[in-house]
PDB file of C-alpha atoms in Angstrom:
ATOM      1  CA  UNK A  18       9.768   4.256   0.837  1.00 53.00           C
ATOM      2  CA  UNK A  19      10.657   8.188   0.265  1.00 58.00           C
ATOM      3  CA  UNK A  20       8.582   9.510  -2.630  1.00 63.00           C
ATOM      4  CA  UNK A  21       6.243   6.455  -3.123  1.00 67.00           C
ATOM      5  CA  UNK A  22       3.152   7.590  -0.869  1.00 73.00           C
ATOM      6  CA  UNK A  23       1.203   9.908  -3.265  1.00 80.00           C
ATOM      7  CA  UNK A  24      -1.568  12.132  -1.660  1.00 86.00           C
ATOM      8  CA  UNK A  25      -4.681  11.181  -3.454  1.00 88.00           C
ATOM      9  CA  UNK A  26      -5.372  14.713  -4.609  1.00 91.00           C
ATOM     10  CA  UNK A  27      -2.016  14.335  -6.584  1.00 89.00           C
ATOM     11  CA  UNK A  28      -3.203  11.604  -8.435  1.00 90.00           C
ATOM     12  CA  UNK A  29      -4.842  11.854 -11.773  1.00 91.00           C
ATOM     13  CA  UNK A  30      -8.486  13.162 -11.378  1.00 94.00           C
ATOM     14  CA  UNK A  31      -9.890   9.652 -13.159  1.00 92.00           C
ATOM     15  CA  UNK A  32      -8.410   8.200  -9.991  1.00 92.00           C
ATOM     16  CA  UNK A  33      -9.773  10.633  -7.639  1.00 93.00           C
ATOM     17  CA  UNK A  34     -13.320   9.771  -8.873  1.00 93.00           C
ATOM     18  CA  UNK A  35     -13.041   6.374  -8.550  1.00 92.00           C
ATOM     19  CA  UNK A  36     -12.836   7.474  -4.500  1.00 90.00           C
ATOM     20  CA  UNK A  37     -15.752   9.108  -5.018  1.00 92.00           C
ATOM     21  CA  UNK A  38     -19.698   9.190  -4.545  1.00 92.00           C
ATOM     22  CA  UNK A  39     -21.614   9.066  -8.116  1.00 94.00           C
ATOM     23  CA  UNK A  40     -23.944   6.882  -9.131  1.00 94.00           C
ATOM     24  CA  UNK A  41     -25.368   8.685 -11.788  1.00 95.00           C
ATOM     25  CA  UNK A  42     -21.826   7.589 -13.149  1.00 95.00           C
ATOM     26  CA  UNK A  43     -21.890   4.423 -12.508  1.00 95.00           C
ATOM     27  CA  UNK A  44     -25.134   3.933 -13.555  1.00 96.00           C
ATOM     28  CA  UNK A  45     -23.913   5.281 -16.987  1.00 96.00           C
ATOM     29  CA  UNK A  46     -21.136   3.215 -16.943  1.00 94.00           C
ATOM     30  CA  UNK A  47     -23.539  -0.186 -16.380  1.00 96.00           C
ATOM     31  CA  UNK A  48     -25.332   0.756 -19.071  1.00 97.00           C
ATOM     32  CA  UNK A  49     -22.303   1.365 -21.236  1.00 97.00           C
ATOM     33  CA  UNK A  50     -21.344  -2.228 -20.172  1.00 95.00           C
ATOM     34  CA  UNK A  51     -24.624  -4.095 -21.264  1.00 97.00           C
ATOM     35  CA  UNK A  52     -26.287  -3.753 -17.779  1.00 96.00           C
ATOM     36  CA  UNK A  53     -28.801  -1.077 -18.057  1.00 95.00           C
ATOM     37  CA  UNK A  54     -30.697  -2.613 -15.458  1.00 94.00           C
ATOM     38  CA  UNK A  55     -27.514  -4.023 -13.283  1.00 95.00           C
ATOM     39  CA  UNK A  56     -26.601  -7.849 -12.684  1.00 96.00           C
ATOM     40  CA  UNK A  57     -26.426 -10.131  -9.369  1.00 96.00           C
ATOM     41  CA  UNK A  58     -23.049 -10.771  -7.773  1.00 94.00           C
ATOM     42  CA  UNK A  59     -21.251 -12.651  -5.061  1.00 95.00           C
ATOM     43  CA  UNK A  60     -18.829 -11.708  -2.786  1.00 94.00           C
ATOM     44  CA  UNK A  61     -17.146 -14.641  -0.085  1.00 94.00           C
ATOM     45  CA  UNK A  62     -16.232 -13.460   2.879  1.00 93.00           C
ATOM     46  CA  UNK A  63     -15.861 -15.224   6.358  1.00 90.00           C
ATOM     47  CA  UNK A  64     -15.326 -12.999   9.299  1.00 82.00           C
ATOM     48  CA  UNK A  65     -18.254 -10.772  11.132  1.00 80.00           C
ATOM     49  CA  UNK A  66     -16.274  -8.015  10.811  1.00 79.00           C
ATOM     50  CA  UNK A  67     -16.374  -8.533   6.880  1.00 87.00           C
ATOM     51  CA  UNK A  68     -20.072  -9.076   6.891  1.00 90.00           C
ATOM     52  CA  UNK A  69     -21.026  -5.702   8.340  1.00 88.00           C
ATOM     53  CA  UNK A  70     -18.648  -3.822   5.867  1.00 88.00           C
ATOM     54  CA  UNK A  71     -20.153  -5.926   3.198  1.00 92.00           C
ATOM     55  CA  UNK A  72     -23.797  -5.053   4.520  1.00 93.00           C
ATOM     56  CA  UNK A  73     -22.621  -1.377   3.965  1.00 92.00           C
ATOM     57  CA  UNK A  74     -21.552  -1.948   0.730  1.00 92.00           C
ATOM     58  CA  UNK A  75     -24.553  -3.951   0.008  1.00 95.00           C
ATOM     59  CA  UNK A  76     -26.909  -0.989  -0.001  1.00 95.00           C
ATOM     60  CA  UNK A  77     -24.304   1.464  -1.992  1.00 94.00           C
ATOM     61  CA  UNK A  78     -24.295  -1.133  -4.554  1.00 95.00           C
ATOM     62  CA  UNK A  79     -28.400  -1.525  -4.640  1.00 96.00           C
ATOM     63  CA  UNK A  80     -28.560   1.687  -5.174  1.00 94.00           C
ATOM     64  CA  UNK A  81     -27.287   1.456  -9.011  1.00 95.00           C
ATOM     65  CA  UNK A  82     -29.015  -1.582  -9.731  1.00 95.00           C
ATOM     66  CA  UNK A  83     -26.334  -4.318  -8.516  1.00 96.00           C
ATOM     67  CA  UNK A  84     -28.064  -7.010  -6.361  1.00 97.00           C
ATOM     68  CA  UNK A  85     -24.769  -8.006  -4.119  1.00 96.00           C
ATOM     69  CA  UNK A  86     -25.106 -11.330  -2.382  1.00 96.00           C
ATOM     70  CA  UNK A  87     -22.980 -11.987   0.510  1.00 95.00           C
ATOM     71  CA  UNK A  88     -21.615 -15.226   0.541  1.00 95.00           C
ATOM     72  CA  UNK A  89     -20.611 -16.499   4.070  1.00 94.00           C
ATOM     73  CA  UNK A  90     -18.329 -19.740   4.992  1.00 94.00           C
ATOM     74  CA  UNK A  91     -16.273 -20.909   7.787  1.00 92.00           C
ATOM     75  CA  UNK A  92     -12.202 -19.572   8.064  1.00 90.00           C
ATOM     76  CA  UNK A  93     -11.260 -23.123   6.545  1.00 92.00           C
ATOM     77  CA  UNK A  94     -13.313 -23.106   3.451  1.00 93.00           C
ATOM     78  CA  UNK A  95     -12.602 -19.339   3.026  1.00 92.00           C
ATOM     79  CA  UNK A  96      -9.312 -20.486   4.017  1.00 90.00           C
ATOM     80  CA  UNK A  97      -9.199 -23.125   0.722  1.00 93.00           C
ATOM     81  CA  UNK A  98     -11.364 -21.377  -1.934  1.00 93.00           C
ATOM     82  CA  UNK A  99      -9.000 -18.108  -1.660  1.00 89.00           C
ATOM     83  CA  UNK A 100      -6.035 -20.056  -2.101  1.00 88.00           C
ATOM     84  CA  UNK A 101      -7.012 -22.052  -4.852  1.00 90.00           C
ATOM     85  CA  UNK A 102      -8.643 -19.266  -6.450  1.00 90.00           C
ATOM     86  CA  UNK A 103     -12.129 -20.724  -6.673  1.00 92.00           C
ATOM     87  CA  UNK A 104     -14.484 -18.165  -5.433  1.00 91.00           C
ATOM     88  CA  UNK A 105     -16.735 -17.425  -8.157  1.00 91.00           C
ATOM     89  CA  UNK A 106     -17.008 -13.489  -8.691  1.00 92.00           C
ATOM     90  CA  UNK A 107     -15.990 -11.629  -5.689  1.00 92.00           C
ATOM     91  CA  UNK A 108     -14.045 -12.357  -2.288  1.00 92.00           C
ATOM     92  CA  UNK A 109     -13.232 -10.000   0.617  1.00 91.00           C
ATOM     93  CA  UNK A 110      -9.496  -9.834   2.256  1.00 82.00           C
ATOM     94  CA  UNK A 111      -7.443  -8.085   4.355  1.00 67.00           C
ATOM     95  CA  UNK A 112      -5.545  -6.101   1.750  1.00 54.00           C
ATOM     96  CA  UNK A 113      -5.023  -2.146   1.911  1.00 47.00           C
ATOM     97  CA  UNK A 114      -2.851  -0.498  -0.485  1.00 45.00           C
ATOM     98  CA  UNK A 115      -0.831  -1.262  -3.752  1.00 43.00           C
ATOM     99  CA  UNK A 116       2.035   1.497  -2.823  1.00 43.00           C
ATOM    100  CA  UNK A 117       4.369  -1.639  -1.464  1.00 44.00           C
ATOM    101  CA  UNK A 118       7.118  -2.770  -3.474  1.00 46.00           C
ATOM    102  CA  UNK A 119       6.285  -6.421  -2.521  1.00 50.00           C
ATOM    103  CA  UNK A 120       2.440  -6.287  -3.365  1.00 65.00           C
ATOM    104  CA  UNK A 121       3.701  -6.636  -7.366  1.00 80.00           C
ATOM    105  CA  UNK A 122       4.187 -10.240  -6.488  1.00 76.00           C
ATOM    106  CA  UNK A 123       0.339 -10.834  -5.830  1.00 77.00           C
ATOM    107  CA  UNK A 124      -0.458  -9.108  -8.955  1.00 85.00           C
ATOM    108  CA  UNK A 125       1.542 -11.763 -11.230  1.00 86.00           C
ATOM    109  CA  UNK A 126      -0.296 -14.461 -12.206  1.00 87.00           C
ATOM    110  CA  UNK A 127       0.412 -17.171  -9.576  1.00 84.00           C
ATOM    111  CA  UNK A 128       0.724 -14.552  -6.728  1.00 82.00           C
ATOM    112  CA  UNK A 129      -1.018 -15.582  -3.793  1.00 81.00           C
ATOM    113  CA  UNK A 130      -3.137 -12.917  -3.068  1.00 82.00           C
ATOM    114  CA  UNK A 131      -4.108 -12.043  -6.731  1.00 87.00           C
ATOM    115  CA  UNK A 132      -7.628 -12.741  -6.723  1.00 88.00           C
ATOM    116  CA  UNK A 133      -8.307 -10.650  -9.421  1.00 88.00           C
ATOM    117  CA  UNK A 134      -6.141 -12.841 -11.811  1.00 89.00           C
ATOM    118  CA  UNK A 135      -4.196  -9.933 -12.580  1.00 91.00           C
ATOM    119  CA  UNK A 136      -1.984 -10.660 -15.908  1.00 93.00           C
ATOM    120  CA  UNK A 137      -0.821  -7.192 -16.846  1.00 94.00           C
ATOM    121  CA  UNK A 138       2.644  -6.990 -18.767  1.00 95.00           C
ATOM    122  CA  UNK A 139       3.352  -3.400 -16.896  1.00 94.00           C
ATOM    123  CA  UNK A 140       3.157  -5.316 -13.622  1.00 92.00           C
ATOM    124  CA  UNK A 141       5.944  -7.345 -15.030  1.00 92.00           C
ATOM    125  CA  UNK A 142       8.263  -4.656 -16.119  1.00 93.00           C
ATOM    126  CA  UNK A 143       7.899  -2.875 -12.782  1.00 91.00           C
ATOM    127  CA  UNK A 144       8.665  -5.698 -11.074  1.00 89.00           C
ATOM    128  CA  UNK A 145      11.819  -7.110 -12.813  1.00 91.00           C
ATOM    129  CA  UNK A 146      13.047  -3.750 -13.113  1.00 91.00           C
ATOM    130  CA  UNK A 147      13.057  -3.879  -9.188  1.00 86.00           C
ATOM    131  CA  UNK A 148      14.276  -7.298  -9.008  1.00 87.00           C
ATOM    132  CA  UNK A 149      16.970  -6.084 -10.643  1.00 90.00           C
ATOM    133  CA  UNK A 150      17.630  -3.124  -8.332  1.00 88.00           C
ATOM    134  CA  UNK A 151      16.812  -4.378  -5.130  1.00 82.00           C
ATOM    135  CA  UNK A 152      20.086  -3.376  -3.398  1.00 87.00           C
ATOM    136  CA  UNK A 153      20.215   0.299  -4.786  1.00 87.00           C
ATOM    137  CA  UNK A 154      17.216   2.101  -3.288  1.00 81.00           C
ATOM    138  CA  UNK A 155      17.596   5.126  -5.031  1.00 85.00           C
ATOM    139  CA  UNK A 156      17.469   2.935  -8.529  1.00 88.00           C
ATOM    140  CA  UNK A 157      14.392   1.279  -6.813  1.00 83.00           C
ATOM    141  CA  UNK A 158      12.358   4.174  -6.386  1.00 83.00           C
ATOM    142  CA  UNK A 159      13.473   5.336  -9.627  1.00 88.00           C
ATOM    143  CA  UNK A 160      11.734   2.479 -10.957  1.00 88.00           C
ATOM    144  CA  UNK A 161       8.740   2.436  -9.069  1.00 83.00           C
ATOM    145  CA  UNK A 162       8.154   6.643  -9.703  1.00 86.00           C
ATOM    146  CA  UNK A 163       8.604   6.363 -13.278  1.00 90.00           C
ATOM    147  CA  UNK A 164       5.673   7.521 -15.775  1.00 92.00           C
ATOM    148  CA  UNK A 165       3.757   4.396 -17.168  1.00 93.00           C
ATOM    149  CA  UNK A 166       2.289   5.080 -20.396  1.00 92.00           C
ATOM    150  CA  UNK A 167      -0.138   8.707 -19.754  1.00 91.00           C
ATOM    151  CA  UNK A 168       0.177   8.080 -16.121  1.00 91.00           C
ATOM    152  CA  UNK A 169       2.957   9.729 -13.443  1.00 89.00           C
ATOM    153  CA  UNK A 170       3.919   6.722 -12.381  1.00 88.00           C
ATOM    154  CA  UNK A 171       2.807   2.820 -11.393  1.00 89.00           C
ATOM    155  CA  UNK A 172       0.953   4.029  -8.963  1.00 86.00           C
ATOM    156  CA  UNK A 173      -1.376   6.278 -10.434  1.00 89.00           C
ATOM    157  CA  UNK A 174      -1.444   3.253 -13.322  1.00 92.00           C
ATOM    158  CA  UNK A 175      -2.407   0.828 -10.638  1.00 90.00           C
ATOM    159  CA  UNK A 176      -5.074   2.492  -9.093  1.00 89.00           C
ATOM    160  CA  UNK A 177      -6.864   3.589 -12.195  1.00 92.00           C
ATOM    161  CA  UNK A 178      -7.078  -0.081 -13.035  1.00 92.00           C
ATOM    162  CA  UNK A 179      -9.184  -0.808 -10.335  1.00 90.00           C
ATOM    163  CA  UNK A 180      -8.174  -4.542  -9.999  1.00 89.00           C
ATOM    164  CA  UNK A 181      -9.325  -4.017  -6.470  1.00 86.00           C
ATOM    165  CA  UNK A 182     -11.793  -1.785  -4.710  1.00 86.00           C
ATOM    166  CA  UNK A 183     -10.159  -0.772  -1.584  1.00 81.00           C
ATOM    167  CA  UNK A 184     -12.325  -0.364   1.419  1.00 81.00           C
ATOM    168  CA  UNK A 185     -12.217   1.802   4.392  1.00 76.00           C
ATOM    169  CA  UNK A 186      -9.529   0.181   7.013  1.00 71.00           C
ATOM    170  CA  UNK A 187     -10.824  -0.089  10.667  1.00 71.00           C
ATOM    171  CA  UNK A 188      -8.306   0.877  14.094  1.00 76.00           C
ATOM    172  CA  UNK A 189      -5.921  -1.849  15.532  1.00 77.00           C
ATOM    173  CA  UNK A 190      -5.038  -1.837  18.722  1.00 83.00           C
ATOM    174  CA  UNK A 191      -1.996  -3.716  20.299  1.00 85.00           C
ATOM    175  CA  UNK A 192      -1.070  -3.988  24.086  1.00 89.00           C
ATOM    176  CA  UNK A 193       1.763  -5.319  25.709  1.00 91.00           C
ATOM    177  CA  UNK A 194       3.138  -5.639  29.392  1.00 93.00           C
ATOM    178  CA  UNK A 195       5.676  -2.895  29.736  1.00 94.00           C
ATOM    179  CA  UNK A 196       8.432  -5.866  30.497  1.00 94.00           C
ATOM    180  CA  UNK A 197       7.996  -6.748  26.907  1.00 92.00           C
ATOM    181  CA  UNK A 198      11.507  -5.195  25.567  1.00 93.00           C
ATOM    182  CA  UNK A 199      12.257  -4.224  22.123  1.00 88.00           C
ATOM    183  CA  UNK A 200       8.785  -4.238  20.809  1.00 85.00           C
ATOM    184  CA  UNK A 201       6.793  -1.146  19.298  1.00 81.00           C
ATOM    185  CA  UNK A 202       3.559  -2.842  18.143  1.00 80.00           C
ATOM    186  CA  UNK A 203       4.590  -4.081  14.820  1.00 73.00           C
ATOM    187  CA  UNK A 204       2.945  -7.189  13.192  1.00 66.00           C
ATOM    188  CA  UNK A 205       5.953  -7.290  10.741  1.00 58.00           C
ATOM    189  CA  UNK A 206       9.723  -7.698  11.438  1.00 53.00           C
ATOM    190  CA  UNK A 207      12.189  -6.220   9.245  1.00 51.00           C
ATOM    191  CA  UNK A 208      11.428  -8.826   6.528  1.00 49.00           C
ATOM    192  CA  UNK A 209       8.117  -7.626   5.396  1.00 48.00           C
ATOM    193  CA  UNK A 210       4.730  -9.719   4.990  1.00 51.00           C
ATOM    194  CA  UNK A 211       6.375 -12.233   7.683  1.00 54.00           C
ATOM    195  CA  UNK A 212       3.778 -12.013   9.959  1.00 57.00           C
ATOM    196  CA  UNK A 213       4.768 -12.405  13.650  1.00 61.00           C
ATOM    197  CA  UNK A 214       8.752 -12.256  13.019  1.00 66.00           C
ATOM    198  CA  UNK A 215       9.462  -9.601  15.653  1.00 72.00           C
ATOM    199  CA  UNK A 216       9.304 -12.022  18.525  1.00 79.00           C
ATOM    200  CA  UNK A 217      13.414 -13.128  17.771  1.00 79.00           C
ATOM    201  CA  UNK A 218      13.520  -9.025  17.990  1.00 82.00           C
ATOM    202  CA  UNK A 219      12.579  -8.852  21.278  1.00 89.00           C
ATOM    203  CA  UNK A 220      13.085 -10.019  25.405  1.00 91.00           C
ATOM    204  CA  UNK A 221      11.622  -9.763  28.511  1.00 94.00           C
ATOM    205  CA  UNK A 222      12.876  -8.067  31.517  1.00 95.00           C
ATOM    206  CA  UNK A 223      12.536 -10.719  34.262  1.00 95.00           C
ATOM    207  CA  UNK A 224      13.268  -8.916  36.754  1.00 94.00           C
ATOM    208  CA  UNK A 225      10.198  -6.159  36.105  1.00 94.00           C
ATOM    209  CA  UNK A 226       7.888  -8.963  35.414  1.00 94.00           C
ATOM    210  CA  UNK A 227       8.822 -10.167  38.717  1.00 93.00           C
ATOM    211  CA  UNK A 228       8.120  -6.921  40.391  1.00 94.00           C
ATOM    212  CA  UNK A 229       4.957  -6.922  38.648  1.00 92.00           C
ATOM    213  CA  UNK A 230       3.455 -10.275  40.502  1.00 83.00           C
ATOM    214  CA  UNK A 231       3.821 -11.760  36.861  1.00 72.00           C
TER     215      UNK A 231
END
């Protein structure tokens, strides 16, 4: 992944501001948009966790005129409704960044985590172009660094889009017994978004889990 991180202060300033506190801005850009006085949303959501960051957001949002309602269900219907792409406006996940090479495939139409209903032909010629690169990494950063249009590169192109509005990401914390070999903490194995693959990565020492009364 050499080269694809960019440093937001590197990225175009119209992307910087979207990172940004102004609602001065944003009111002016309701009003630009028919909604002088703002409009009523929805966002689904399903965790505790997700309803205090939503609460945050909540009062940001009031504060421009946009009355945000926060629409709570169990894990199975959030579960169902985000997989069959029925929540009405809004819905809360787990996603962080777009700077992954295998994020493109939730922005296709289809993708399983495109809850925007992205259908943007760039998003298309980025990702074939990769497809058809995928064993020569220099010719697959090439591709993903290249200029879109105006911007330096997908990235940049992405982000200025704002198919998503990306959230502040809390701490994890992973512990293991120390007769847990092999592992580092990852989620991921070498095949990435397959959660919980390391375990064929790793063994335990049964002789210091003996030791340890375990």
């Amino acid at each position: 992944h050499k080269g694809m991180y960019i440093p937001l202060e590197q990225m175009p300033e119209s992307v910087q501001e979207l990172y940004e506190y102004h609602p001065d801005k944003a009111k002016k850009l309701l009003a630009e948009a028919g909604y002088p006085q703002g409009f009523k949303c929805e966002v689904l959501c399903w965790s505790t966790e997700q309803i205090d960051l939503l609460s945050i957001l909540k009062q940001y949002w009031a504060a421009i005129g946009v009355d945000l309602k926060i629409d709570v269900r169990d894990q199975t219907i959030f579960s169902t409704m985000s997989t069959r792409k029925t929540h009405p406006q809004g819905i809360i996940t787990q996603g962080n960044t777009i700077y992954v090479y295998t994020a493109l495939t939730d922005m296709k139409v289809g993708g399983s985590a495109n809850f925007p209903i992205i259908n943007d032909p760039e998003v298309y010629k980025l990702y074939y172009a990769m497809q058809e690169n995928y064993f020569d990494m220099e010719k697959l950063h090439a591709c993903y660094l290249a200029p879109v249009g105006n911007y330096p590169n997908f990235n940049a192109y992405a982000n200025d889009q704002a198919w998503f509005i990306y959230l502040p990401c809390p701490y994890r914390y992973v512990v293991w017994q120390p007769w847990l070999k092999g592992y580092g903490g990852v989620y991921y194995g070498p095949t990435y978004h397959i959660e919980y693959e390391y375990p064929k990565f790793v063994w335990i020492d049964q002789e210091l889990k003996k030791s340890m009364g375990r």
